[in-house]
Short mmCIF file of C-alpha atoms in Angstrom, two decimals:
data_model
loop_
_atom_site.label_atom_id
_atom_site.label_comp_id
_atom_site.label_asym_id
_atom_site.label_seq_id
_atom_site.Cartn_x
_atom_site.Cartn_y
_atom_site.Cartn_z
CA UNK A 1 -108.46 96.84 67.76
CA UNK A 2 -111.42 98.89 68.98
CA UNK A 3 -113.01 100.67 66.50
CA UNK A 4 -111.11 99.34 63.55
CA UNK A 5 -113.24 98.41 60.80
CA UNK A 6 -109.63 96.48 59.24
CA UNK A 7 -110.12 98.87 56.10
CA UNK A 8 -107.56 101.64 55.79
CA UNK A 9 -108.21 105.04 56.15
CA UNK A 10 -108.69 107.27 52.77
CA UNK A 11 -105.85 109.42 51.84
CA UNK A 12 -106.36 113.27 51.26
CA UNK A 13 -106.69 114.28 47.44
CA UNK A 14 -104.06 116.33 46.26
CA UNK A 15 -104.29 119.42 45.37
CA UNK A 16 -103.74 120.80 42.87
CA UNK A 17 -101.16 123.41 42.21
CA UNK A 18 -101.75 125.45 39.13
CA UNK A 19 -98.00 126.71 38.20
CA UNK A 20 -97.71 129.67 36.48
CA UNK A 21 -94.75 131.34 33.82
CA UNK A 22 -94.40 134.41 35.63
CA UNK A 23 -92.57 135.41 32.50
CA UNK A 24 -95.46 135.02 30.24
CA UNK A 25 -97.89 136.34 32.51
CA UNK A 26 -96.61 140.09 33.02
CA UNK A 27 -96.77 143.04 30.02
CA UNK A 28 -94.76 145.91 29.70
CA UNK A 29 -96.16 148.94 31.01
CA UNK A 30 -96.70 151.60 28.67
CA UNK A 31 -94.41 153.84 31.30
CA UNK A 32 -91.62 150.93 31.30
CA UNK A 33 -91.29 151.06 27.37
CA UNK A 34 -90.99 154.55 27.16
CA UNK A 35 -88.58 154.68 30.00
CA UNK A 36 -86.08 152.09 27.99
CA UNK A 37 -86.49 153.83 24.72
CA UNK A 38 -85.51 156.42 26.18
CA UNK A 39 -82.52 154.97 27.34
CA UNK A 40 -81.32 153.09 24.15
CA UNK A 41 -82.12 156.59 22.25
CA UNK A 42 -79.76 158.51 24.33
CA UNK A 43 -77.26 156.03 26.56
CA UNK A 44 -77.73 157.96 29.24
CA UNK A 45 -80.05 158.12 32.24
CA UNK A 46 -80.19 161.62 33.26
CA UNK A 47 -81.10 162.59 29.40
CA UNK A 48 -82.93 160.30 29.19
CA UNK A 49 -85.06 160.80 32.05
CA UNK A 50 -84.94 165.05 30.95
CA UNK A 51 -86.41 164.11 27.45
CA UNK A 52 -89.40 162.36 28.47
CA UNK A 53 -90.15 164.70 31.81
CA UNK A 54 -89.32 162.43 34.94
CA UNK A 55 -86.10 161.22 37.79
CA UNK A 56 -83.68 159.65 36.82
CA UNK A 57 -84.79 157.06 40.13
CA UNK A 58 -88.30 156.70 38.15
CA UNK A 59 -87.24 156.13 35.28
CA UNK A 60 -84.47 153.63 36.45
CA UNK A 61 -87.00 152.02 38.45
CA UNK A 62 -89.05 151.56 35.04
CA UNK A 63 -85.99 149.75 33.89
CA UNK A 64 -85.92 147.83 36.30
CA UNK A 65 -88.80 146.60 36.35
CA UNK A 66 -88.96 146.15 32.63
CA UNK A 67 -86.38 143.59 32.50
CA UNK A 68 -88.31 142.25 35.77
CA UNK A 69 -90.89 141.89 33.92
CA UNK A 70 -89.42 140.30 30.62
CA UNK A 71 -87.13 138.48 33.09
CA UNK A 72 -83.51 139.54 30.96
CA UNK A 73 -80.65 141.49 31.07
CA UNK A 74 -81.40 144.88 29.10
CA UNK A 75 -78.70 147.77 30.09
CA UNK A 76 -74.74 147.02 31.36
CA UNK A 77 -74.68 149.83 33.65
CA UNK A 78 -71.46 150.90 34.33
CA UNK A 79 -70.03 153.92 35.88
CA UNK A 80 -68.78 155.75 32.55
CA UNK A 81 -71.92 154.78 30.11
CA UNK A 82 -74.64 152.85 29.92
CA UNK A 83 -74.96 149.72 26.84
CA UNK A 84 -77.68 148.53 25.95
CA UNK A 85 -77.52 144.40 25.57
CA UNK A 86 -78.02 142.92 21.71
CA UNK A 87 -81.28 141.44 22.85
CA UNK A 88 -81.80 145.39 24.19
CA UNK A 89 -81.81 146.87 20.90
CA UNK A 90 -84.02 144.60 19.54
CA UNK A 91 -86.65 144.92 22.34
CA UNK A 92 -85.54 148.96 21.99
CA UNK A 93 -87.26 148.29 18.28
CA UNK A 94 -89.93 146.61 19.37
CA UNK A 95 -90.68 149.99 22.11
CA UNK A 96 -90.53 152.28 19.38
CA UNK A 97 -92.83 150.70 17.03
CA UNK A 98 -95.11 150.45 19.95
CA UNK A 99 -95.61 153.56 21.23
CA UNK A 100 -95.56 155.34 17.54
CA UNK A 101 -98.78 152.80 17.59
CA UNK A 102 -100.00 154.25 20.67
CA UNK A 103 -98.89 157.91 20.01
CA UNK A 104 -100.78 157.52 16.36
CA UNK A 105 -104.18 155.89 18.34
CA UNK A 106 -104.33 159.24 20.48
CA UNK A 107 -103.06 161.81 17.32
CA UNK A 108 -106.03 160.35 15.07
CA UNK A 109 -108.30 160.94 17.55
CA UNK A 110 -107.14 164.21 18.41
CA UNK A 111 -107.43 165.13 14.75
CA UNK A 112 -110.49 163.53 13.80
CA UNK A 113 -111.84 165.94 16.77
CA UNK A 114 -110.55 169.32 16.12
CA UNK A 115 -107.81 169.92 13.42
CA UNK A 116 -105.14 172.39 13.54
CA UNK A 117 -105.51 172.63 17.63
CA UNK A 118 -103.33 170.71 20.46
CA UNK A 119 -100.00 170.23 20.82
CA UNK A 120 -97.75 170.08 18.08
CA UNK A 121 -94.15 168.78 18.20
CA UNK A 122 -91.92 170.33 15.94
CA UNK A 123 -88.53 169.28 15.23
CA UNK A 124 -86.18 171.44 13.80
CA UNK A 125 -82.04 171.04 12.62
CA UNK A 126 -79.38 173.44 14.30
CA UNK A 127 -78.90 175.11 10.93
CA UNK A 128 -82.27 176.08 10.16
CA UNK A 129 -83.98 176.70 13.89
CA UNK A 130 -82.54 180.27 14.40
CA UNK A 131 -83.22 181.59 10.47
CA UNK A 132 -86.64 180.48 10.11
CA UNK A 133 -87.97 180.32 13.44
CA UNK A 134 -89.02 184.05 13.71
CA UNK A 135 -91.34 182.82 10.03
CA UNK A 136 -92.79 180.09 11.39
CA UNK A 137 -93.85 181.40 14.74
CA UNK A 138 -94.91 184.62 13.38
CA UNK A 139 -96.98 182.16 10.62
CA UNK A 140 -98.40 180.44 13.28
CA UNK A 141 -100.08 182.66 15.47
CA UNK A 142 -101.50 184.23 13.00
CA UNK A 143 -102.60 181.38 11.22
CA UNK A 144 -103.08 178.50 13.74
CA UNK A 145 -104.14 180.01 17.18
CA UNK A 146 -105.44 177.19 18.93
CA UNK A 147 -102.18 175.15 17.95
CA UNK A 148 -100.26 174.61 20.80
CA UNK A 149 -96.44 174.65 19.23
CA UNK A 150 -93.69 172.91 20.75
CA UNK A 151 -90.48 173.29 19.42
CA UNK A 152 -87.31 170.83 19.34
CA UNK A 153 -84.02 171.89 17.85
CA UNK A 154 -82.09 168.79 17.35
CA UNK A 155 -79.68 166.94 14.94
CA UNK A 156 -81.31 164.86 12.22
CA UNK A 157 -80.49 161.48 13.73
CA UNK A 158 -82.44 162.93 16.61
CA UNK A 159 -85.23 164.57 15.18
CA UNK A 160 -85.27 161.37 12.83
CA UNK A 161 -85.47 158.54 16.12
CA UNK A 162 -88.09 161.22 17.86
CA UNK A 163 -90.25 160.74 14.99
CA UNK A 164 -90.16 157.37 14.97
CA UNK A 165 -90.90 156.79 18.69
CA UNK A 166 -93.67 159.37 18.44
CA UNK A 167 -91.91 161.87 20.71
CA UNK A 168 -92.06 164.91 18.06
CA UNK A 169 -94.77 165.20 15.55
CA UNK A 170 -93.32 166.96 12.29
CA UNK A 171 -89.51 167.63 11.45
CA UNK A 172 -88.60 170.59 9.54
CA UNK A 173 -85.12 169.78 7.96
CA UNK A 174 -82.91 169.14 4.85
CA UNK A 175 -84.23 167.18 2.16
CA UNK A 176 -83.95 164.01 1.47
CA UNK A 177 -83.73 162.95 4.88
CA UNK A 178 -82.81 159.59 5.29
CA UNK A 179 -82.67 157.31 8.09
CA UNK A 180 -84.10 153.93 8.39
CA UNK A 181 -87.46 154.41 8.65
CA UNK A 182 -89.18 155.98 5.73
CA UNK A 183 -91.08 159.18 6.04
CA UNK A 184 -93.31 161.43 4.03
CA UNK A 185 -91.49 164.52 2.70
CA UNK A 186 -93.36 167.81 2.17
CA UNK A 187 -90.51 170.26 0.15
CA UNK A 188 -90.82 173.85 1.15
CA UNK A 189 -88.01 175.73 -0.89
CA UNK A 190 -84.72 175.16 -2.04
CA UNK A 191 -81.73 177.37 -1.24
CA UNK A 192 -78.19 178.42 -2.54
CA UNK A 193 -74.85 177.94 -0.68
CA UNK A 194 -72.75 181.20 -0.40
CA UNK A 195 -69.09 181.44 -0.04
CA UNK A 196 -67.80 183.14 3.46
CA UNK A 197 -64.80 184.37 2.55
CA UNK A 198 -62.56 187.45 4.41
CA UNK A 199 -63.27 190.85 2.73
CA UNK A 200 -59.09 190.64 1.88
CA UNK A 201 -59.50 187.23 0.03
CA UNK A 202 -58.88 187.46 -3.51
CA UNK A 203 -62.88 185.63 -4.38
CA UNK A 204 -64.28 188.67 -1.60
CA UNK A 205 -67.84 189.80 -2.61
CA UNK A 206 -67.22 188.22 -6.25
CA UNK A 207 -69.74 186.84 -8.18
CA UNK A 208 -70.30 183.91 -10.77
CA UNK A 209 -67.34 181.98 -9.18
CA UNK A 210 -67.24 178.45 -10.65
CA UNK A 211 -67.72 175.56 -8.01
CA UNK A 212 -63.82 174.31 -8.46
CA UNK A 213 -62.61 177.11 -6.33
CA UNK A 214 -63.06 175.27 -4.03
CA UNK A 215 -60.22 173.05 -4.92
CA UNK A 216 -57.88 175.87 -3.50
CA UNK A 217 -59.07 176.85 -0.57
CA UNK A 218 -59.44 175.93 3.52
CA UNK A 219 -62.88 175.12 3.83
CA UNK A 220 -63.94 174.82 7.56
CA UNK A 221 -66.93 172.88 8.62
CA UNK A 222 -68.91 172.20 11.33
CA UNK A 223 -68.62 168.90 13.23
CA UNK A 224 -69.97 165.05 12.65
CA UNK A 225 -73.24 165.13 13.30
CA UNK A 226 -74.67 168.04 11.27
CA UNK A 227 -76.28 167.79 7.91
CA UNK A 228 -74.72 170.65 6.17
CA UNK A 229 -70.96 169.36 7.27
CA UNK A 230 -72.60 166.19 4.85
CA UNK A 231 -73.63 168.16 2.14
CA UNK A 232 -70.84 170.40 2.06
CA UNK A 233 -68.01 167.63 2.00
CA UNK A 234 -70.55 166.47 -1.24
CA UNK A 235 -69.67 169.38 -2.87
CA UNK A 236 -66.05 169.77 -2.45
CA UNK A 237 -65.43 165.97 -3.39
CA UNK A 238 -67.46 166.95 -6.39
CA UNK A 239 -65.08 169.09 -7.64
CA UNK A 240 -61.95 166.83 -5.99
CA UNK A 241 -61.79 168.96 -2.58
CA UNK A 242 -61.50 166.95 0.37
CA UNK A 243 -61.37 169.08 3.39
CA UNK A 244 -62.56 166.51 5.48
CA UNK A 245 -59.22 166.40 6.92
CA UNK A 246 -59.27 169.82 8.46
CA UNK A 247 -58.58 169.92 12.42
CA UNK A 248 -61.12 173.06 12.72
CA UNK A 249 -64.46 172.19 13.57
CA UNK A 250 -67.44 174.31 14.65
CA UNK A 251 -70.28 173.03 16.85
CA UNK A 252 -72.37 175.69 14.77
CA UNK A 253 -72.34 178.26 11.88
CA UNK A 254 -72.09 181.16 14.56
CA UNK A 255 -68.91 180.15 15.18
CA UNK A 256 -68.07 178.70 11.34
CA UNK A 257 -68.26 182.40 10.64
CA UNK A 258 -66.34 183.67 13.74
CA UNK A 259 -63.42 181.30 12.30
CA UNK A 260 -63.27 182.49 9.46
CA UNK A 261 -63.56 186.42 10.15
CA UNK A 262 -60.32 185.19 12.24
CA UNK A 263 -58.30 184.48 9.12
CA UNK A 264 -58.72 180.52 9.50
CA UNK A 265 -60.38 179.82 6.21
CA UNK A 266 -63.36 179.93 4.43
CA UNK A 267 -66.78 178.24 4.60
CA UNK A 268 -69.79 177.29 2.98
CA UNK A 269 -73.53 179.30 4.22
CA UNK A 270 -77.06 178.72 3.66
CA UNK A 271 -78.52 181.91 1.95
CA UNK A 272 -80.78 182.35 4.95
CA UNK A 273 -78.50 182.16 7.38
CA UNK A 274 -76.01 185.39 5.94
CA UNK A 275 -77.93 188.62 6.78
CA UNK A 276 -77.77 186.58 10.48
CA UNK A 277 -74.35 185.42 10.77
CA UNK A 278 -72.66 187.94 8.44
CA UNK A 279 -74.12 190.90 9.88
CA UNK A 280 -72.25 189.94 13.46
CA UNK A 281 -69.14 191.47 12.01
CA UNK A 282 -67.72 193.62 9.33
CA UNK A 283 -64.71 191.16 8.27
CA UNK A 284 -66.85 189.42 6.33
CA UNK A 285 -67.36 189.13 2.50
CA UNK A 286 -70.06 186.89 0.59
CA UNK A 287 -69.35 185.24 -2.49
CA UNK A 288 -71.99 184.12 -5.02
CA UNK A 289 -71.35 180.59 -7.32
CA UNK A 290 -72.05 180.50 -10.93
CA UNK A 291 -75.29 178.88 -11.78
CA UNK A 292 -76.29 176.38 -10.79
CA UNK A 293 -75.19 177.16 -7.56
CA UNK A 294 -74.91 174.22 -4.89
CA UNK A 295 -77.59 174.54 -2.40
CA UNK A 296 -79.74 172.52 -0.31
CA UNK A 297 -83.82 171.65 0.13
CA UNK A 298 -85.35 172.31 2.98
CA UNK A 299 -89.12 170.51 3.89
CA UNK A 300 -91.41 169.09 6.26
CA UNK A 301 -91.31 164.99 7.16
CA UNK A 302 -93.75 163.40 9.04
CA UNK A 303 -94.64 159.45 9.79
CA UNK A 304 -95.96 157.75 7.09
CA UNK A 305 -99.33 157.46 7.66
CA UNK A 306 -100.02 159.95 10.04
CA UNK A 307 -103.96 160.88 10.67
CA UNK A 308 -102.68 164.38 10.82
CA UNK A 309 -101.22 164.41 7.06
CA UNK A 310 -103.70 166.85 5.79
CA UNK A 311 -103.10 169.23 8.53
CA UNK A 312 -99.59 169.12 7.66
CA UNK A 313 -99.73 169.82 4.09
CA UNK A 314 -101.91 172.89 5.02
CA UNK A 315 -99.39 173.72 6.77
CA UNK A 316 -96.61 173.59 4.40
CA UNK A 317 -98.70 175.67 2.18
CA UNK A 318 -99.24 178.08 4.63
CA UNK A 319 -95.24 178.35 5.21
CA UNK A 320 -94.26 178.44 1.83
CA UNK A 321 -96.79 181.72 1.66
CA UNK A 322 -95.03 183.08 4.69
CA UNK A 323 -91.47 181.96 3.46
CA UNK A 324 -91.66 184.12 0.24
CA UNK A 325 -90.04 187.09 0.91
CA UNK A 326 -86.82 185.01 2.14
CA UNK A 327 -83.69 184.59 0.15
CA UNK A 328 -85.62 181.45 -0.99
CA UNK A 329 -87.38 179.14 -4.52
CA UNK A 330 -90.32 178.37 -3.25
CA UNK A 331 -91.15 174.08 -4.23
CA UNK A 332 -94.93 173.99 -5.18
#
């Protein structure tokens, strides 16, 4: 043939295709984390889109584009709740632990560059937050100016998981208190329990009234979830009680006391929450236990670790100062 030299024509090289795990080649935002811990911490989107500041469509979208991104199923949505898959809570873990790293990175910085200014996340249980409030903001503005205080009243299992996940910086709650993680305790006082009683019960306004009174009376309590309902179902089973059965629940001690100025029963009070609750009504008498009285501790927790521990015990030593003239023994 014209032209044809008889040897055959090269064939193109091939090239080459570099393929790529699309799976390994992505990382979780810092956004998309936050947005599923969120999530698994409250099974809900529209919470959990109010307790980190966003929509519910962002943070949905960060979902989204989290298990995009790890390529696997992490919420069931369904139209009642949300559940969060097994391998969920374990990359729900893994979140946590990550942005408490992150959330210590900025808070040693912050304190290695000015202490005792900034914002400052402070948790605080139902049955404390309205008694010593008025003390600890009063403390702090006199004290701490330049601290910018932000303040959280939560259940412990809350305050607790907030800690964790570096969404609140320093719980003030009951002692020990517990959850998985460990924490550093910094005990402020310790406080009696006084008996609530009607002022026509037969224990009204008595004093020195042994601890296995209890075995004969209606004790009301407040509902799961709350830290005193714990320790007072302690101290009725110590001396045999067992009132856990009782149908009457309060979401809080305002109403506890309301109950039982209604003729329902009798309950169980912090010492510095009766001046406050008591003084709403006059058909109510306080009772005092013999010594030792049951009672509760009340203290500061904070991550273990935390660049901003010797802020905090100032802190603590500057509440206990301001926490004196309370109904209160002061833990030094």
């Amino acid at each position: 043939m014209p032209g044809s030299s008889g040897a055959r024509p090269a064939r193109p090289t091939p090239a080459v295709v570099k393929h790529t795990d699309r799976r390994h080649s992505r990382t979780p935002s810092v956004a998309q984390l936050r947005a599923f811990a969120a999530v698994a911490d409250h099974r809900h989107f529209r919470d959990a889109a109010a307790a980190i500041g966003t929509s519910q469509p962002a943070l949905s979208g960060a979902v989204a584009a989290l298990e995009e991104t790890l390529d696997v199923q992490l919420v069931e949505r369904t139209t009642r709740r949300v559940i969060i898959t097994p391998l969920g809570e374990r990359v729900a873990e893994h979140a946590r632990r990550v942005l408490a790293s992150l959330h210590s990175l900025t808070e040693e910085v912050e304190a290695a560059r000015r202490p005792f200014t900034g914002p400052l996340h402070l948790g605080v249980i139902p049955t404390v937050a309205p008694y010593l409030l008025p003390t600890v903001l009063r403390m702090v503005r006199d004290a701490y100016p330049d601290l910018e205080l932000h303040v959280h009243e939560e259940r412990t299992s809350s305050l607790l998981d907030g800690l964790a996940g570096g969404r609140l910086d320093l719980l003030l709650l009951a002692l020990p208190a517990g959850g998985a993680l460990p924490v550093h305790e910094i005990p402020l006082f310790d406080e009696d329990f006084v008996l609530v009683t009607p002022p026509d019960h037969p224990l009204a306004g008595r004093a020195g009234v042994p601890r296995d009174a209890l075995l004969d009376l209606d004790v009301l309590l407040l509902e799961e979830g709350h830290c005193l309902r714990d320790q007072a179902l302690d101290i009725c089973r110590d001396v045999g009680a067992d009132p856990a059965a009782a149908t009457t629940r309060a979401a809080g001690l305002s109403t506890l006391v309301q109950l039982v100025a209604g003729g329902l029963g009798v309950t169980l009070l912090p010492a510095t929450a009766l001046d406050v609750e008591a003084g709403r009504t006059d058909r109510l008498a306080a009772t005092r236990f013999a010594t030792p009285a049951p009672g509760r501790r009340i203290g500061l927790a904070s991550r273990l670790g935390s660049a901003r521990s010797p802020e905090y015990d100032h802190f603590a030593a500057s509440l206990r100062d301001a926490l004196r003239p309370l109904p209160v023994r002061i833990v030094t």
